[in-house]
CSV table of C-alpha atoms and ligand atoms in Angstrom, one decimal:
chain,number,residue,atom,x,y,z
A,1,MET,CA,-0.2,-0.1,0.0
A,2,SER,CA,1.7,3.3,-1.0
A,3,VAL,CA,1.8,6.1,1.4
A,4,CYS,CA,0.7,9.7,0.7
A,5,PHE,CA,0.6,13.1,2.3
A,6,LEU,CA,-2.3,15.4,2.3
A,7,ASN,CA,-2.5,18.6,4.1
A,8,GLY,CA,-0.1,17.9,6.8
A,9,GLU,CA,-0.5,14.2,7.3
A,10,PHE,CA,1.0,10.9,6.0
A,11,GLY,CA,-1.4,8.1,5.4
A,12,PRO,CA,-2.3,5.3,3.0
A,13,LEU,CA,-3.2,6.7,-0.4
A,14,ALA,CA,-6.5,4.7,-0.4
A,15,ASP,CA,-7.8,6.5,2.8
A,16,ALA,CA,-6.9,10.0,1.5
A,17,ARG,CA,-9.8,12.3,1.0
A,18,ILE,CA,-10.5,15.8,-0.3
A,19,SER,CA,-13.5,17.9,-0.5
A,20,PRO,CA,-15.6,18.0,-3.8
A,21,LEU,CA,-15.2,21.9,-3.4
A,22,ASP,CA,-11.5,21.8,-3.7
A,23,ARG,CA,-10.6,23.9,-6.8
A,24,GLY,CA,-8.1,21.3,-8.0
A,25,PHE,CA,-11.1,19.1,-8.5
A,26,LEU,CA,-13.7,21.7,-9.9
A,27,PHE,CA,-11.4,23.7,-12.0
A,28,GLY,CA,-7.9,21.9,-12.5
A,29,ASP,CA,-6.8,25.0,-10.5
A,30,GLY,CA,-3.4,23.9,-9.3
A,31,ALA,CA,0.3,23.0,-10.0
A,32,TYR,CA,2.1,19.8,-10.1
A,33,GLU,CA,5.5,18.1,-10.6
A,34,VAL,CA,6.7,14.5,-11.5
A,35,ILE,CA,10.1,13.9,-9.8
A,36,PRO,CA,11.9,10.8,-10.5
A,37,VAL,CA,13.8,9.2,-7.6
A,38,TYR,CA,16.8,6.8,-8.2
A,39,SER,CA,18.2,4.7,-5.3
A,40,ARG,CA,15.8,6.7,-3.1
A,41,ARG,CA,17.5,10.2,-4.3
A,42,PRO,CA,15.3,12.6,-6.1
A,43,PHE,CA,16.7,13.5,-9.4
A,44,ARG,CA,17.0,17.3,-10.2
A,45,LEU,CA,14.8,18.1,-7.2
A,46,GLU,CA,15.9,21.7,-7.1
A,47,GLN,CA,15.0,22.2,-10.5
A,48,HIS,CA,11.6,20.7,-10.2
A,49,LEU,CA,10.8,22.9,-7.1
A,50,GLN,CA,12.2,25.9,-9.1
A,51,ARG,CA,9.5,25.1,-12.0
A,52,LEU,CA,6.7,24.5,-9.4
A,53,ALA,CA,7.5,27.8,-7.7
A,54,ASN,CA,7.6,29.4,-11.2
A,55,THR,CA,4.1,27.7,-12.0
A,56,LEU,CA,2.7,29.0,-8.8
A,57,GLU,CA,3.9,32.4,-9.1
A,58,ALA,CA,2.5,32.6,-12.6
A,59,ILE,CA,-1.0,31.3,-11.5
A,60,ARG,CA,-0.9,33.8,-8.4
A,61,LEU,CA,-0.9,30.8,-5.8
A,62,PRO,CA,1.3,31.5,-3.0
A,63,ASN,CA,3.9,28.9,-2.5
A,64,PRO,CA,2.9,27.1,0.8
A,65,HIS,CA,6.4,25.7,1.5
A,66,ALA,CA,10.0,27.0,1.3
A,67,PRO,CA,12.5,24.8,-0.9
A,68,SER,CA,13.8,23.1,2.4
A,69,GLU,CA,10.3,22.2,3.4
A,70,TRP,CA,9.5,20.7,0.1
A,71,ALA,CA,12.6,18.6,0.1
A,72,ALA,CA,12.0,17.3,3.4
A,73,MET,CA,8.4,16.3,2.5
A,74,VAL,CA,9.7,14.6,-0.7
A,75,GLY,CA,12.5,13.0,1.3
A,76,GLU,CA,9.7,11.7,3.8
A,77,ILE,CA,7.4,10.3,1.1
A,78,VAL,CA,10.3,8.3,-0.5
A,79,ALA,CA,11.5,7.0,3.0
A,80,ARG,CA,7.8,5.8,3.7
A,81,ASN,CA,7.2,4.0,0.4
A,82,PRO,CA,8.9,0.7,-0.4
A,83,TRP,CA,10.7,1.0,-3.6
A,84,ASP,CA,14.1,2.2,-4.2
A,85,ASP,CA,13.2,3.8,-7.6
A,86,GLN,CA,10.2,5.9,-7.5
A,87,SER,CA,8.1,8.6,-9.0
A,88,VAL,CA,7.0,11.2,-6.8
A,89,TYR,CA,3.8,13.1,-7.8
A,90,LEU,CA,3.5,16.5,-6.1
A,91,GLN,CA,0.4,18.7,-6.4
A,92,VAL,CA,-0.7,22.2,-4.9
A,93,SER,CA,-4.1,23.3,-5.6
A,94,ARG,CA,-6.0,26.6,-4.6
A,95,GLY,CA,-7.8,24.9,-1.9
A,96,CYS,CA,-11.6,25.1,-1.1
A,97,GLY,CA,-13.8,28.0,-1.4
A,98,GLU,CA,-17.5,28.1,0.3
A,99,ARG,CA,-19.2,27.6,-3.1
A,100,ARG,CA,-18.2,27.0,-6.5
A,101,ASN,CA,-17.0,30.5,-7.8
A,102,HIS,CA,-14.5,30.9,-10.8
A,103,ALA,CA,-12.8,33.8,-8.8
A,104,PHE,CA,-10.2,33.1,-6.1
A,105,PRO,CA,-11.6,32.5,-2.7
A,106,MET,CA,-10.6,35.5,-0.3
A,107,LEU,CA,-9.4,33.0,2.5
A,108,THR,CA,-8.3,29.7,1.6
A,109,ARG,CA,-5.6,27.2,2.5
A,110,ALA,CA,-3.9,25.5,-0.6
A,111,THR,CA,-4.3,21.9,-0.6
A,112,VAL,CA,-1.0,20.0,-0.7
A,113,PHE,CA,-0.8,16.6,-1.9
A,114,LEU,CA,2.3,14.0,-2.5
A,115,MET,CA,2.2,10.4,-3.5
A,116,SER,CA,4.8,8.2,-4.8
A,117,ASP,CA,4.8,5.0,-6.9
A,118,GLU,CA,7.2,2.5,-8.3
A,119,LEU,CA,9.2,4.2,-11.2
A,120,VAL,CA,8.0,2.2,-14.3
A,121,THR,CA,11.0,2.1,-16.7
A,122,VAL,CA,10.6,2.0,-20.3
A,123,PRO,CA,10.4,-1.7,-21.5
A,124,ALA,CA,13.6,-3.1,-23.3
A,125,VAL,CA,11.7,-3.8,-26.6
A,126,GLN,CA,10.8,0.0,-26.8
A,127,LEU,CA,14.5,1.0,-25.9
A,128,GLU,CA,15.5,-1.5,-28.8
A,129,ASN,CA,12.8,-0.6,-31.5
A,130,GLY,CA,11.8,2.7,-30.6
A,131,VAL,CA,8.2,3.6,-30.3
A,132,SER,CA,5.5,4.9,-32.8
A,133,ALA,CA,3.7,8.4,-32.5
A,134,VAL,CA,1.1,10.2,-34.3
A,135,SER,CA,1.0,14.1,-34.8
A,136,ALA,CA,-1.9,16.6,-34.1
A,137,ALA,CA,-2.4,20.2,-34.0
A,138,ASP,CA,-1.5,21.6,-30.7
A,139,PHE,CA,-5.0,23.1,-29.4
A,140,ARG,CA,-3.8,23.7,-25.8
A,141,TRP,CA,-3.8,27.2,-24.2
A,142,LEU,CA,-1.0,29.7,-24.6
A,143,ARG,CA,0.8,29.0,-21.3
A,144,CYS,CA,2.0,25.4,-21.9
A,145,ASP,CA,5.0,26.6,-20.0
A,146,LEU,CA,3.2,26.1,-16.7
A,147,LYS,CA,3.0,22.7,-15.1
A,148,SER,CA,-0.8,23.1,-14.3
A,149,THR,CA,-3.0,20.4,-13.2
A,150,ALA,CA,-5.6,21.3,-16.1
A,151,LEU,CA,-4.5,18.7,-18.3
A,152,LEU,CA,-7.8,17.9,-20.3
A,153,ALA,CA,-6.2,19.1,-23.7
A,154,ASN,CA,-3.2,16.9,-23.0
A,155,CYS,CA,-5.1,13.9,-22.0
A,156,LEU,CA,-7.3,14.1,-25.1
A,157,LEU,CA,-4.0,14.4,-27.3
A,158,ARG,CA,-2.3,11.6,-25.3
A,159,GLN,CA,-5.4,9.2,-25.9
A,160,LEU,CA,-5.1,9.9,-29.7
A,161,ALA,CA,-1.8,8.3,-29.5
A,162,VAL,CA,-3.4,5.3,-27.6
A,163,ASP,CA,-6.2,4.9,-30.1
A,164,HIS,CA,-3.7,4.7,-32.9
A,165,GLY,CA,-1.6,2.0,-30.9
A,166,CYS,CA,1.0,4.6,-30.3
A,167,ALA,CA,3.3,5.8,-27.5
A,168,GLU,CA,3.0,9.8,-28.0
A,169,THR,CA,1.5,12.4,-29.9
A,170,VAL,CA,3.7,15.0,-31.7
A,171,LEU,CA,2.3,18.3,-31.6
A,172,PHE,CA,2.6,21.3,-34.1
A,173,ARG,CA,1.3,24.7,-33.9
A,174,ASP,CA,1.3,27.2,-36.7
A,175,GLY,CA,3.5,24.7,-38.8
A,176,PHE,CA,6.1,24.5,-36.0
A,177,LEU,CA,6.9,21.9,-33.5
A,178,THR,CA,5.9,22.5,-30.0
A,179,GLU,CA,6.4,19.2,-27.9
A,180,GLY,CA,4.5,16.0,-27.2
A,181,SER,CA,1.5,15.5,-25.1
A,182,ALA,CA,3.5,14.6,-22.1
A,183,SER,CA,7.1,14.8,-23.3
A,184,ASN,CA,9.5,17.3,-25.1
A,185,ILE,CA,10.6,16.4,-28.6
A,186,VAL,CA,14.2,16.8,-30.2
A,187,ILE,CA,15.3,16.0,-33.8
A,188,VAL,CA,18.5,15.0,-35.3
A,189,GLN,CA,19.1,16.6,-38.8
A,190,ASP,CA,22.7,15.9,-40.4
A,191,GLY,CA,23.8,14.5,-37.1
A,192,VAL,CA,22.9,17.8,-35.3
A,193,MET,CA,20.6,17.6,-32.5
A,194,ILE,CA,18.0,20.3,-32.7
A,195,ALA,CA,15.6,21.5,-29.6
A,196,PRO,CA,12.9,23.8,-29.9
A,197,PRO,CA,13.5,26.9,-27.7
A,198,LYS,CA,11.7,27.3,-24.5
A,199,SER,CA,8.6,29.7,-24.7
A,200,HIS,CA,5.3,29.8,-23.4
A,201,LEU,CA,4.1,27.1,-25.9
A,202,MET,CA,6.0,24.1,-24.4
A,203,LEU,CA,7.0,22.9,-20.8
A,204,PRO,CA,10.5,23.5,-20.0
A,205,GLY,CA,11.5,19.9,-19.3
A,206,VAL,CA,14.0,19.0,-16.6
A,207,THR,CA,14.9,16.0,-18.9
A,208,TYR,CA,15.2,18.5,-21.9
A,209,ASP,CA,17.6,20.6,-19.9
A,210,VAL,CA,19.7,17.5,-18.9
A,211,VAL,CA,19.9,16.5,-22.7
A,212,LEU,CA,21.3,19.9,-23.6
A,213,GLU,CA,23.8,19.9,-21.0
A,214,LEU,CA,24.9,16.5,-22.0
A,215,ALA,CA,25.1,17.5,-25.6
A,216,ALA,CA,27.3,20.4,-24.5
A,217,ARG,CA,29.4,18.3,-22.3
A,218,HIS,CA,30.1,15.8,-24.6
A,219,GLY,CA,30.6,18.1,-27.8
A,220,LEU,CA,27.6,16.7,-29.6
A,221,PRO,CA,26.6,19.4,-32.2
A,222,HIS,CA,23.4,20.8,-31.2
A,223,GLU,CA,21.0,24.0,-32.0
A,224,VAL,CA,18.2,25.4,-30.1
A,225,ARG,CA,15.9,27.0,-32.6
A,226,GLU,CA,12.3,26.7,-33.9
A,227,ILE,CA,11.7,23.7,-35.9
A,228,LEU,CA,9.2,23.5,-38.8
A,229,GLU,CA,6.8,20.7,-39.1
A,230,ASP,CA,8.4,19.7,-42.5
A,231,GLU,CA,11.8,19.4,-40.7
A,232,VAL,CA,10.4,17.0,-38.2
A,233,ARG,CA,8.9,14.9,-41.0
A,234,ALA,CA,12.1,14.9,-42.8
A,235,ALA,CA,14.2,14.2,-39.6
A,236,GLU,CA,16.9,11.4,-39.3
A,237,GLU,CA,16.0,10.9,-35.8
A,238,ILE,CA,13.2,12.1,-33.5
A,239,TRP,CA,13.2,11.6,-29.7
A,240,MET,CA,10.9,12.1,-26.8
A,241,THR,CA,12.4,13.2,-23.6
A,242,SER,CA,10.7,13.3,-20.0
A,243,SER,CA,11.5,12.2,-16.5
A,244,THR,CA,9.8,8.9,-16.8
A,245,LYS,CA,10.7,8.0,-20.4
A,246,GLU,CA,14.3,9.7,-20.2
A,247,VAL,CA,15.5,9.6,-23.9
A,248,LEU,CA,13.3,7.4,-26.2
A,249,ALA,CA,13.6,7.3,-30.0
A,250,ILE,CA,10.3,7.7,-32.0
A,251,THR,CA,10.8,5.5,-35.0
A,252,THR,CA,7.4,6.0,-36.7
A,253,LEU,CA,5.6,9.0,-37.1
A,254,ASP,CA,2.0,8.9,-38.7
A,255,ASP,CA,2.8,5.5,-40.0
A,256,ARG,CA,6.0,6.6,-41.8
A,257,ALA,CA,9.6,5.5,-40.8
A,258,VAL,CA,11.8,8.1,-39.2
A,259,GLY,CA,15.1,7.7,-40.8
A,260,ASN,CA,15.6,3.8,-41.3
A,261,GLY,CA,12.9,3.1,-38.8
A,262,ARG,CA,15.4,2.2,-35.9
A,263,PRO,CA,16.5,4.3,-33.2
A,264,GLY,CA,19.4,6.3,-34.8
A,265,PRO,CA,23.0,6.4,-33.3
A,266,VAL,CA,22.7,9.9,-31.8
A,267,SER,CA,19.6,9.0,-29.5
A,268,ARG,CA,21.7,5.7,-28.7
A,269,GLN,CA,24.6,7.7,-27.7
A,270,MET,CA,22.3,10.2,-25.7
A,271,TYR,CA,20.5,7.4,-23.9
A,272,THR,CA,24.0,5.9,-22.9
A,273,TRP,CA,25.2,9.5,-21.7
A,274,TYR,CA,21.9,9.9,-19.7
A,275,GLN,CA,22.4,6.4,-18.0
A,276,GLU,CA,25.8,7.2,-17.2
A,277,PHE,CA,24.9,10.7,-15.6
A,278,LYS,CA,22.2,9.1,-13.7
A,279,THR,CA,24.6,6.5,-12.4
A,280,THR,CA,27.2,9.0,-11.3
A,281,VAL,CA,24.9,11.6,-9.9
A,282,MET,CA,22.4,9.6,-8.4
A,283,ARG,CA,23.6,6.1,-7.6
A,284,GLY,CA,27.2,7.4,-6.4
A,285,GLY,CA,28.7,4.9,-8.8
M,1,PDD,N1,5.2,15.0,-18.0
M,1,PDD,N2,6.1,18.3,-21.8
M,1,PDD,C1,4.9,18.1,-21.4
M,1,PDD,C2,3.6,18.4,-21.9
M,1,PDD,C3,4.8,17.1,-20.1
M,1,PDD,O1,3.9,16.6,-19.4
M,1,PDD,C4,6.2,16.6,-19.8
M,1,PDD,C5,6.4,15.7,-18.5
M,1,PDD,C6,7.4,17.1,-20.3
M,1,PDD,C7,8.8,16.6,-19.9
M,1,PDD,O2,9.1,17.5,-18.7
M,1,PDD,P1,10.1,16.6,-17.6
M,1,PDD,O3,11.5,16.4,-18.4
M,1,PDD,O4,10.4,17.7,-16.6
M,1,PDD,O5,9.5,15.5,-17.1
M,1,PDD,C8,7.2,18.0,-21.4
M,1,PDD,C9,5.3,14.4,-16.9
M,1,PDD,C10,6.2,13.3,-16.6
M,1,PDD,C11,3.7,13.9,-16.5
M,1,PDD,O6,3.1,14.8,-16.5
M,1,PDD,O7,3.5,12.9,-15.9
């Protein structure tokens, strides 16, 4: 039974209760983070907490905890759950008003919730063969840089992938790549890794940052610039990056092979660097 934290108390997840007036439930009025944990050590915790702080500030929700308090809570949830490798989910909503009203309640206490699950790693067959993706128009709002719990559009777009037997939906807005429904997307062209620039139209991924840092550290040619939809469709390689998928090659897009239809050399190299980095940083090896 996994242990969660809700408004000051740790307890079994199955017993946790929130009010139906919680604005997270009624309006998706909240922020969240998903933090991978390796050998009981949270990966890039500071960066996840900074992104949380950025989202809370942008949605005008006072951050209920200082970074050291958040770190202690994450540490506690990791310690109370049974797995060495975990995926910690952390959510802050704007609490409850006295009735349903779009405008913020005058006095309310944020709802703070953390839970954890065993970290589900990418199956070996997907690492070996890559995964399929579909594409769709990015019909989300214009603040996709915020990690808001209001994820209906992302859910619809992700389900589109599932409906097509695919792992991800690659999103285009006005002829340009934005990201995936639950991941960032980078491409490789002529051996050069190309990542779209951070903007209000994509989530600034923690994994995206790690991948760019690793490219710089290892001298992999790379660029950060707007990527045309046509460039994605003609790319040698397409990868998705996220805390849970890490670096995963997309080998089919809309039923057409990407490159030769196998994970390319650059994605394999980046995957290896990523695993090495995790091992040295997280596992102390
Ligand atoms: N999703 N873009 C979107 C829309 C995402 O939902 C995510 C992560 C990312 C990658 O961000 P990061 O590298 O920081 O995990 C990009 C998480 C895992 C989720 O919602 O479950």
